[in-house]
mmCIF file of C-alpha atoms in Angstrom:
data_model
loop_
_atom_site.group_PDB
_atom_site.id
_atom_site.type_symbol
_atom_site.label_atom_id
_atom_site.label_comp_id
_atom_site.label_asym_id
_atom_site.label_seq_id
_atom_site.Cartn_x
_atom_site.Cartn_y
_atom_site.Cartn_z
ATOM 1 C CA UNK S 24 84.952 -50.968 -101.282
ATOM 2 C CA UNK S 25 83.951 -50.743 -97.614
ATOM 3 C CA UNK S 26 83.736 -47.505 -95.818
ATOM 4 C CA UNK S 27 85.832 -47.252 -92.679
ATOM 5 C CA UNK S 28 86.589 -44.718 -89.864
ATOM 6 C CA UNK S 29 89.526 -42.457 -89.996
ATOM 7 C CA UNK S 30 90.675 -42.628 -86.388
ATOM 8 C CA UNK S 31 93.363 -40.144 -84.921
ATOM 9 C CA UNK S 32 96.856 -41.334 -85.109
ATOM 10 C CA UNK S 33 98.292 -43.410 -82.284
ATOM 11 C CA UNK S 34 100.431 -40.589 -80.762
ATOM 12 C CA UNK S 35 97.192 -38.527 -80.296
ATOM 13 C CA UNK S 36 95.167 -41.355 -78.843
ATOM 14 C CA UNK S 37 98.058 -42.141 -76.249
ATOM 15 C CA UNK S 38 98.178 -38.238 -75.387
ATOM 16 C CA UNK S 39 94.728 -38.612 -74.073
ATOM 17 C CA UNK S 40 95.573 -40.655 -70.967
ATOM 18 C CA UNK S 41 92.035 -42.048 -71.358
ATOM 19 C CA UNK S 42 91.951 -45.845 -70.677
ATOM 20 C CA UNK S 43 88.100 -45.726 -71.534
ATOM 21 C CA UNK S 44 88.336 -43.875 -74.617
ATOM 22 C CA UNK S 45 91.419 -46.079 -75.933
ATOM 23 C CA UNK S 46 89.550 -49.053 -75.144
ATOM 24 C CA UNK S 47 86.213 -47.912 -76.964
ATOM 25 C CA UNK S 48 88.464 -47.211 -79.911
ATOM 26 C CA UNK S 49 89.438 -50.746 -80.080
ATOM 27 C CA UNK S 50 86.122 -52.113 -79.862
ATOM 28 C CA UNK S 51 85.083 -49.938 -82.637
ATOM 29 C CA UNK S 52 88.106 -50.853 -84.812
ATOM 30 C CA UNK S 53 86.996 -54.633 -83.966
ATOM 31 C CA UNK S 54 83.393 -53.862 -84.747
ATOM 32 C CA UNK S 55 84.630 -52.713 -88.366
ATOM 33 C CA UNK S 56 86.744 -55.714 -88.647
ATOM 34 C CA UNK S 57 83.735 -57.918 -88.225
ATOM 35 C CA UNK S 58 81.907 -55.885 -90.993
ATOM 36 C CA UNK S 59 84.934 -55.968 -93.337
ATOM 37 C CA UNK S 60 85.199 -59.908 -92.868
ATOM 38 C CA UNK S 61 88.807 -59.501 -91.330
ATOM 39 C CA UNK S 62 90.130 -61.735 -88.778
ATOM 40 C CA UNK S 63 93.362 -60.226 -87.867
ATOM 41 C CA UNK S 64 94.244 -56.585 -87.398
ATOM 42 C CA UNK S 65 98.019 -55.574 -87.836
ATOM 43 C CA UNK S 66 97.873 -53.192 -84.851
ATOM 44 C CA UNK S 67 98.760 -51.687 -82.633
ATOM 45 C CA UNK S 68 102.376 -50.586 -83.113
ATOM 46 C CA UNK S 69 104.086 -49.866 -80.031
ATOM 47 C CA UNK S 70 107.732 -49.431 -80.436
ATOM 48 C CA UNK S 71 109.355 -46.294 -78.668
ATOM 49 C CA UNK S 72 109.548 -42.745 -80.311
ATOM 50 C CA UNK S 73 113.343 -42.915 -80.068
ATOM 51 C CA UNK S 74 113.859 -40.305 -82.798
ATOM 52 C CA UNK S 75 111.137 -37.524 -83.808
ATOM 53 C CA UNK S 76 112.195 -38.175 -87.488
ATOM 54 C CA UNK S 77 111.138 -42.069 -87.537
ATOM 55 C CA UNK S 78 109.288 -42.371 -90.270
ATOM 56 C CA UNK S 79 106.872 -44.842 -88.404
ATOM 57 C CA UNK S 80 106.121 -42.468 -85.216
ATOM 58 C CA UNK S 81 102.626 -41.691 -86.471
ATOM 59 C CA UNK S 82 101.613 -45.444 -86.100
ATOM 60 C CA UNK S 83 103.628 -45.653 -82.622
ATOM 61 C CA UNK S 84 102.500 -44.324 -79.423
ATOM 62 C CA UNK S 85 105.026 -42.607 -77.082
ATOM 63 C CA UNK S 86 108.471 -42.066 -76.031
ATOM 64 C CA UNK S 87 107.538 -43.608 -72.863
ATOM 65 C CA UNK S 88 107.282 -47.327 -72.475
ATOM 66 C CA UNK S 89 104.474 -47.333 -69.490
ATOM 67 C CA UNK S 90 102.288 -45.154 -71.498
ATOM 68 C CA UNK S 91 103.061 -46.863 -74.786
ATOM 69 C CA UNK S 92 102.291 -50.382 -72.979
ATOM 70 C CA UNK S 93 99.194 -49.188 -71.166
ATOM 71 C CA UNK S 94 97.439 -47.589 -74.296
ATOM 72 C CA UNK S 95 98.344 -50.455 -76.613
ATOM 73 C CA UNK S 96 96.861 -52.852 -73.951
ATOM 74 C CA UNK S 97 93.609 -50.697 -73.806
ATOM 75 C CA UNK S 98 93.351 -50.795 -77.687
ATOM 76 C CA UNK S 99 93.961 -54.666 -77.740
ATOM 77 C CA UNK S 100 91.432 -55.450 -74.870
ATOM 78 C CA UNK S 101 88.671 -53.652 -76.908
ATOM 79 C CA UNK S 102 89.719 -55.165 -80.091
ATOM 80 C CA UNK S 103 89.604 -58.738 -78.894
ATOM 81 C CA UNK S 104 86.490 -58.318 -76.822
ATOM 82 C CA UNK S 105 84.838 -58.496 -80.192
ATOM 83 C CA UNK S 106 86.540 -61.451 -81.226
ATOM 84 C CA UNK S 107 89.193 -59.937 -83.496
ATOM 85 C CA UNK S 108 92.890 -61.175 -83.077
ATOM 86 C CA UNK S 109 95.117 -58.056 -82.584
ATOM 87 C CA UNK S 110 98.976 -58.253 -83.632
ATOM 88 C CA UNK S 111 101.075 -56.185 -81.745
ATOM 89 C CA UNK S 112 104.264 -54.904 -83.473
ATOM 90 C CA UNK S 113 107.188 -54.503 -84.172
ATOM 91 C CA UNK S 114 109.028 -56.864 -81.649
ATOM 92 C CA UNK S 115 111.504 -55.244 -80.899
ATOM 93 C CA UNK S 116 113.942 -52.141 -81.451
ATOM 94 C CA UNK S 117 112.484 -50.878 -84.736
ATOM 95 C CA UNK S 118 114.289 -47.631 -84.264
ATOM 96 C CA UNK S 119 114.277 -46.342 -87.766
ATOM 97 C CA UNK S 120 112.664 -46.802 -91.051
ATOM 98 C CA UNK S 121 115.299 -46.223 -93.741
ATOM 99 C CA UNK S 122 116.981 -49.590 -94.495
ATOM 100 C CA UNK S 123 115.457 -51.367 -91.635
ATOM 101 C CA UNK S 124 115.801 -54.684 -92.965
ATOM 102 C CA UNK S 125 119.702 -54.227 -92.615
ATOM 103 C CA UNK S 126 119.607 -51.838 -89.490
ATOM 104 C CA UNK S 127 121.160 -53.251 -86.305
ATOM 105 C CA UNK S 128 119.879 -52.071 -83.278
ATOM 106 C CA UNK S 129 122.672 -52.473 -80.632
ATOM 107 C CA UNK S 130 121.216 -51.913 -77.175
ATOM 108 C CA UNK S 131 122.555 -52.949 -73.628
ATOM 109 C CA UNK S 132 120.482 -55.300 -71.703
ATOM 110 C CA UNK S 133 119.240 -52.897 -69.030
ATOM 111 C CA UNK S 134 118.181 -50.169 -71.368
ATOM 112 C CA UNK S 135 116.639 -53.034 -73.709
ATOM 113 C CA UNK S 136 114.506 -54.188 -70.661
ATOM 114 C CA UNK S 137 113.504 -50.877 -68.964
ATOM 115 C CA UNK S 138 112.842 -49.016 -72.457
ATOM 116 C CA UNK S 139 112.631 -50.981 -75.575
ATOM 117 C CA UNK S 140 111.049 -54.246 -74.442
ATOM 118 C CA UNK S 141 108.744 -52.883 -71.286
ATOM 119 C CA UNK S 142 105.856 -51.653 -73.483
ATOM 120 C CA UNK S 143 105.642 -55.122 -75.070
ATOM 121 C CA UNK S 144 106.131 -56.882 -71.776
ATOM 122 C CA UNK S 145 103.003 -54.899 -70.295
ATOM 123 C CA UNK S 146 100.988 -55.901 -73.519
ATOM 124 C CA UNK S 147 101.461 -59.540 -73.216
ATOM 125 C CA UNK S 148 100.598 -59.463 -69.403
ATOM 126 C CA UNK S 149 97.700 -57.286 -69.581
ATOM 127 C CA UNK S 150 96.120 -58.195 -72.860
ATOM 128 C CA UNK S 151 97.895 -61.295 -74.403
ATOM 129 C CA UNK S 152 97.306 -60.575 -77.938
ATOM 130 C CA UNK S 153 96.680 -63.240 -80.509
ATOM 131 C CA UNK S 154 99.739 -62.202 -82.419
ATOM 132 C CA UNK S 155 102.887 -60.468 -82.117
ATOM 133 C CA UNK S 156 105.007 -59.431 -85.269
ATOM 134 C CA UNK S 157 108.616 -59.340 -85.082
ATOM 135 C CA UNK S 158 110.687 -56.506 -86.489
ATOM 136 C CA UNK S 159 112.744 -56.498 -89.779
ATOM 137 C CA UNK S 160 115.887 -55.291 -87.998
ATOM 138 C CA UNK S 161 118.662 -57.069 -86.418
ATOM 139 C CA UNK S 162 118.936 -56.654 -82.499
ATOM 140 C CA UNK S 163 122.463 -56.971 -81.182
ATOM 141 C CA UNK S 164 123.557 -58.790 -84.543
ATOM 142 C CA UNK S 165 120.576 -61.113 -84.887
ATOM 143 C CA UNK S 166 117.444 -60.514 -86.855
ATOM 144 C CA UNK S 167 114.453 -60.196 -84.613
ATOM 145 C CA UNK S 168 112.539 -62.654 -86.569
ATOM 146 C CA UNK S 169 114.986 -65.532 -85.660
ATOM 147 C CA UNK S 170 116.240 -64.185 -82.242
ATOM 148 C CA UNK S 171 115.904 -67.014 -79.926
ATOM 149 C CA UNK S 172 116.987 -64.827 -77.007
ATOM 150 C CA UNK S 173 114.225 -62.500 -77.651
ATOM 151 C CA UNK S 174 111.559 -64.659 -78.825
ATOM 152 C CA UNK S 175 111.988 -68.100 -76.756
ATOM 153 C CA UNK S 176 113.843 -66.720 -73.839
ATOM 154 C CA UNK S 177 112.289 -63.486 -72.985
ATOM 155 C CA UNK S 178 108.894 -63.525 -74.890
ATOM 156 C CA UNK S 179 107.818 -67.150 -73.995
ATOM 157 C CA UNK S 180 109.848 -68.171 -71.214
ATOM 158 C CA UNK S 181 109.968 -65.062 -68.954
ATOM 159 C CA UNK S 182 106.902 -63.357 -69.830
ATOM 160 C CA UNK S 183 104.498 -66.484 -70.469
ATOM 161 C CA UNK S 184 103.235 -65.370 -73.768
ATOM 162 C CA UNK S 185 100.520 -67.745 -75.159
ATOM 163 C CA UNK S 186 99.928 -66.226 -78.859
ATOM 164 C CA UNK S 187 101.644 -66.903 -81.801
ATOM 165 C CA UNK S 188 104.653 -65.122 -83.454
ATOM 166 C CA UNK S 189 104.575 -64.010 -86.818
ATOM 167 C CA UNK S 190 107.286 -62.539 -89.156
ATOM 168 C CA UNK S 191 106.747 -59.240 -91.266
ATOM 169 C CA UNK S 192 106.451 -59.656 -94.672
ATOM 170 C CA UNK S 193 109.538 -60.603 -96.935
ATOM 171 C CA UNK S 194 112.018 -61.031 -93.821
ATOM 172 C CA UNK S 195 115.566 -61.795 -94.840
ATOM 173 C CA UNK S 196 116.148 -64.687 -92.523
ATOM 174 C CA UNK S 197 115.452 -68.423 -93.669
ATOM 175 C CA UNK S 198 112.034 -70.179 -92.569
ATOM 176 C CA UNK S 199 114.567 -72.554 -90.856
ATOM 177 C CA UNK S 200 116.186 -69.909 -88.971
ATOM 178 C CA UNK S 201 113.007 -68.482 -88.002
ATOM 179 C CA UNK S 202 111.631 -71.646 -86.601
ATOM 180 C CA UNK S 203 114.621 -72.219 -84.652
ATOM 181 C CA UNK S 204 114.618 -68.799 -83.111
ATOM 182 C CA UNK S 205 110.725 -69.194 -82.245
ATOM 183 C CA UNK S 206 109.250 -67.411 -84.881
ATOM 184 C CA UNK S 207 105.875 -69.300 -85.624
ATOM 185 C CA UNK S 208 104.406 -67.963 -88.585
ATOM 186 C CA UNK S 209 106.317 -66.893 -91.778
ATOM 187 C CA UNK S 210 104.603 -64.214 -93.845
ATOM 188 C CA UNK S 211 104.664 -63.842 -97.715
ATOM 189 C CA UNK S 212 107.429 -62.859 -99.995
ATOM 190 C CA UNK S 213 110.049 -64.813 -98.417
ATOM 191 C CA UNK S 214 112.425 -67.240 -100.343
ATOM 192 C CA UNK S 215 110.434 -69.653 -102.361
ATOM 193 C CA UNK S 216 112.941 -72.484 -101.574
ATOM 194 C CA UNK S 217 112.304 -71.975 -98.088
ATOM 195 C CA UNK S 218 109.773 -74.713 -97.452
ATOM 196 C CA UNK S 219 112.174 -77.591 -98.972
ATOM 197 C CA UNK S 220 115.092 -76.325 -96.989
ATOM 198 C CA UNK S 221 112.895 -76.922 -93.946
ATOM 199 C CA UNK S 222 112.225 -80.437 -94.964
ATOM 200 C CA UNK S 223 115.716 -80.963 -95.399
ATOM 201 C CA UNK S 224 116.499 -79.555 -92.062
ATOM 202 C CA UNK S 225 113.996 -81.594 -90.571
ATOM 203 C CA UNK S 226 115.662 -84.681 -92.169
ATOM 204 C CA UNK S 227 118.961 -83.762 -91.019
ATOM 205 C CA UNK S 228 117.898 -83.121 -87.491
ATOM 206 C CA UNK S 229 118.602 -79.394 -87.368
ATOM 207 C CA UNK S 230 114.756 -78.899 -86.755
ATOM 208 C CA UNK S 231 112.764 -81.266 -84.864
ATOM 209 C CA UNK S 232 109.423 -82.655 -85.402
ATOM 210 C CA UNK S 233 108.371 -81.598 -81.907
ATOM 211 C CA UNK S 234 109.586 -78.131 -82.603
ATOM 212 C CA UNK S 235 107.294 -77.847 -85.832
ATOM 213 C CA UNK S 236 104.324 -79.105 -83.838
ATOM 214 C CA UNK S 237 105.014 -76.484 -81.299
ATOM 215 C CA UNK S 238 105.006 -73.892 -84.081
ATOM 216 C CA UNK S 239 101.693 -75.170 -85.316
ATOM 217 C CA UNK S 240 100.174 -75.203 -81.860
ATOM 218 C CA UNK S 241 100.726 -71.441 -81.059
ATOM 219 C CA UNK S 242 99.125 -70.598 -84.380
ATOM 220 C CA UNK S 243 96.167 -72.902 -83.871
ATOM 221 C CA UNK S 244 95.503 -71.701 -80.487
ATOM 222 C CA UNK S 245 95.761 -67.965 -81.533
#
């Protein structure tokens, strides 16, 4: 086992409004990753505190999207200055922990952009994290991990994100659907037949070779 630092919870870090302190924490986390031989740290989490009872609030930063985005950017810049890959999560609109694999966050476009996505937009533009992890939940009827409007449209085309997009562990959507949606890396505990189904989708033309190469490119560049 390796001794590690127990940092204050994310909400308290955001409450400091201290850019230098937040970056310093990110640097220290990066240093500990180097000592522990960890390449990617699955942090920070920056979803909005929509409900005070959300079971992930201790890991998220704030009910204010600007504060959440700025704090997360400081932490990410600190971590990545040490050569460690940050993974901002959970993209997007993970508003509850209970039954979040089936929860459908129904949000209008204005509220989505001004509240739920703004912190992620700031993080992409101010710190460009190596990875972004998608959420378990559905967003307006489509799982976040295979939501092309969210991942290809907003994240890539509008914001110009240059890192890789990964799923959370054990997502419901198939690997094929996630590739089509713009999710570049499937994490463990998925369907064992996913790889074969993706090969079939490639043969039938449902998924193109160019799309698979594009996925691999983002992972290799991260």
